[in-house]
Coordinates of C-alpha atoms in Angstrom, one line a residue:
M1 CA -28.1 -76.9 44.1
K2 CA -24.7 -77.1 42.6
I3 CA -23.2 -78.0 45.9
S4 CA -25.4 -81.0 46.3
K5 CA -24.4 -82.4 42.9
I6 CA -20.7 -82.0 43.8
S7 CA -21.3 -83.6 47.1
I8 CA -23.1 -86.6 45.5
L9 CA -20.2 -86.9 43.0
M10 CA -17.6 -86.8 45.8
M11 CA -19.5 -89.4 47.8
L12 CA -19.7 -91.7 44.7
I13 CA -16.0 -91.3 44.1
L14 CA -15.2 -92.0 47.7
F15 CA -17.5 -95.1 47.7
F16 CA -16.0 -96.6 44.6
S17 CA -12.4 -95.9 45.7
V18 CA -13.1 -97.5 49.2
T19 CA -14.9 -100.6 47.8
S20 CA -12.5 -101.2 44.9
N21 CA -10.0 -103.2 47.1
A22 CA -12.7 -104.6 49.4
E23 CA -12.4 -108.0 47.8
N24 CA -8.6 -108.0 47.9
P25 CA -7.5 -106.4 51.2
K26 CA -3.8 -105.8 51.8
P27 CA -2.0 -108.7 53.4
E28 CA -1.8 -108.6 57.2
P29 CA 0.1 -110.6 59.8
G30 CA -1.9 -113.6 61.1
K31 CA -3.9 -113.9 57.8
K32 CA -3.2 -116.1 54.8
L33 CA -1.6 -114.8 51.7
V34 CA -3.9 -115.1 48.6
P35 CA -2.7 -117.8 46.2
L36 CA -0.4 -116.2 43.6
A37 CA 0.7 -117.7 40.3
L38 CA 4.0 -115.9 39.6
P39 CA 6.2 -116.1 36.6
A40 CA 9.6 -117.7 37.4
P41 CA 12.6 -115.5 37.1
L42 CA 14.0 -115.4 33.6
D43 CA 17.6 -115.8 34.6
P44 CA 18.8 -119.2 35.7
A45 CA 20.5 -117.8 38.8
G46 CA 17.2 -116.4 40.0
K47 CA 15.5 -119.7 39.5
K48 CA 18.3 -121.5 41.3
S49 CA 18.2 -119.0 44.2
L50 CA 14.5 -119.8 44.7
G51 CA 15.1 -123.5 44.4
L52 CA 13.1 -123.7 41.2
K53 CA 13.8 -126.1 38.3
N54 CA 15.2 -124.5 35.2
T55 CA 12.1 -125.6 33.2
K56 CA 9.7 -124.0 35.7
V57 CA 7.7 -121.2 34.0
T58 CA 5.5 -120.2 36.9
F59 CA 5.6 -120.8 40.7
S60 CA 3.5 -120.3 43.8
I61 CA 4.7 -119.4 47.3
S62 CA 4.1 -123.0 48.3
D63 CA 6.6 -124.2 45.7
L64 CA 9.4 -122.5 47.6
K65 CA 10.9 -125.1 49.9
Y66 CA 12.2 -122.7 52.6
E67 CA 11.1 -122.0 56.1
L68 CA 10.2 -118.4 55.2
V69 CA 9.5 -116.4 52.1
L70 CA 10.4 -112.7 51.9
M71 CA 8.7 -110.9 49.1
E72 CA 9.3 -107.2 48.4
V73 CA 6.7 -105.6 46.1
I74 CA 8.5 -103.0 44.0
G75 CA 7.9 -100.6 41.2
V76 CA 10.6 -100.6 38.5
Y77 CA 10.7 -96.7 38.6
C78 CA 10.0 -96.3 42.3
P79 CA 12.6 -94.0 43.9
Q80 CA 11.9 -95.4 47.4
C81 CA 12.5 -99.0 46.1
F82 CA 15.8 -97.9 44.6
K83 CA 16.7 -96.3 47.9
Q84 CA 16.0 -99.5 49.8
A85 CA 17.7 -101.8 47.3
P86 CA 21.3 -101.6 48.6
D87 CA 20.2 -102.5 52.1
F88 CA 18.0 -105.4 50.8
N89 CA 20.9 -106.6 48.7
K90 CA 23.0 -106.7 51.9
L91 CA 20.2 -108.5 53.7
H92 CA 20.0 -111.1 50.9
E93 CA 23.8 -111.7 51.3
R94 CA 23.3 -112.1 55.1
L95 CA 20.4 -114.5 54.6
N96 CA 22.6 -116.7 52.4
K97 CA 25.5 -117.2 54.8
G98 CA 26.2 -119.7 57.7
K99 CA 23.2 -121.0 59.5
M100 CA 20.8 -118.8 57.6
K101 CA 21.7 -120.2 54.2
G102 CA 18.8 -122.1 52.6
R103 CA 16.2 -121.0 55.1
V104 CA 14.7 -117.9 53.6
A105 CA 13.6 -117.4 50.0
M106 CA 13.8 -113.8 49.0
F107 CA 12.6 -112.2 45.8
A108 CA 11.1 -108.9 44.5
L109 CA 7.8 -108.8 42.7
A110 CA 8.0 -105.9 40.1
A111 CA 4.4 -104.6 39.8
G112 CA 3.9 -103.6 36.2
G113 CA 7.5 -104.5 35.4
T114 CA 8.2 -105.8 31.9
D115 CA 10.8 -108.5 31.1
P116 CA 13.3 -106.0 29.6
E117 CA 12.9 -103.7 32.6
I118 CA 13.6 -106.6 35.0
E119 CA 16.5 -107.8 32.9
Q120 CA 18.0 -104.3 33.2
L121 CA 17.5 -104.3 37.0
V122 CA 19.2 -107.7 37.3
Q123 CA 22.0 -107.0 34.9
S124 CA 22.8 -103.6 36.4
R125 CA 23.0 -105.4 39.8
Q126 CA 20.4 -102.9 41.2
Y127 CA 18.9 -106.1 42.7
I128 CA 21.1 -109.1 43.4
F129 CA 18.2 -111.3 44.4
P130 CA 15.5 -112.7 42.1
V131 CA 13.0 -110.3 40.5
V132 CA 9.8 -111.6 39.0
S133 CA 7.5 -109.6 36.7
D134 CA 3.9 -108.8 37.3
M135 CA 3.5 -107.0 33.9
E136 CA -0.3 -106.9 34.0
F137 CA -0.5 -106.1 37.8
K138 CA -2.4 -109.4 38.4
A139 CA -0.5 -110.3 41.6
H140 CA -0.4 -106.7 42.7
K141 CA -4.2 -106.5 42.5
L142 CA -4.6 -109.7 44.4
L143 CA -2.4 -108.2 47.1
G144 CA -4.7 -105.2 47.5
E145 CA -2.6 -102.9 45.2
P146 CA -0.1 -101.8 47.9
K147 CA 2.1 -98.8 47.4
T148 CA 5.8 -99.7 47.0
P149 CA 8.0 -100.8 48.5
F150 CA 5.8 -103.3 50.4
T151 CA 7.5 -106.1 52.2
I152 CA 5.8 -109.4 53.2
I153 CA 7.3 -112.3 55.2
C154 CA 5.2 -115.5 55.2
R155 CA 5.6 -119.2 55.5
P156 CA 5.3 -121.3 52.4
D157 CA 1.8 -122.3 53.5
G158 CA 0.9 -118.6 53.1
T159 CA 0.7 -117.7 56.8
I160 CA 1.7 -114.0 56.9
L161 CA 4.1 -113.1 59.7
Y162 CA 5.1 -109.6 58.8
T163 CA 4.2 -106.7 56.5
H164 CA 5.7 -103.3 56.0
L165 CA 4.8 -100.4 53.7
G166 CA 7.7 -98.1 52.8
I167 CA 11.5 -98.3 53.4
I168 CA 12.8 -100.5 56.2
T169 CA 15.3 -98.2 57.8
D170 CA 16.9 -100.5 60.3
I171 CA 18.0 -103.6 58.4
D172 CA 19.8 -105.0 61.4
A173 CA 16.6 -105.0 63.5
F174 CA 14.7 -106.5 60.5
Y175 CA 17.3 -109.2 60.2
A176 CA 16.9 -109.9 63.9
E177 CA 13.1 -110.2 63.4
I178 CA 13.6 -112.7 60.6
K179 CA 15.8 -114.8 62.9
E180 CA 13.0 -114.7 65.5
F181 CA 10.5 -115.9 62.9
L182 CA 12.8 -118.8 62.1
G183 CA 13.0 -119.7 65.8
K184 CA 9.3 -120.0 66.2

């Protein structure tokens, strides 16, 4: 009898863990990104990098007047995110040179990140591209609560072109893929 109670309990746990994200599935290529109301970066340089007015408090993906939007969902204490950060910083620099300049908006969404934590990440130059907070995990939940790092490339209309969970190990290949998306 004890086994059947444990079995029922396990089935209930499994059921609720599977259905908890059913209404907010993780983003997938070919689908539309859910509408997100994101806080604008606190630092003026971050706002400028995204093409946002200094008075802007929140923004949506559609506010970004670029051909592509690259959003990396991070955790402020995520070791994998820290490991990927130097390569993404180099990627950000490459995306802001020559013919690529002004074509790709790139930012990090810090799931659970507080303003002081984000300020520390930006001031320490851990991230040289804009980082926005998601202190209450609202956007993270709408994105299906992905583990971090989770990378999304979409168009400003929300059409998802690319997603990747984990570290992107070949930044040159990733850069080439971004260039291909710009050519389409």
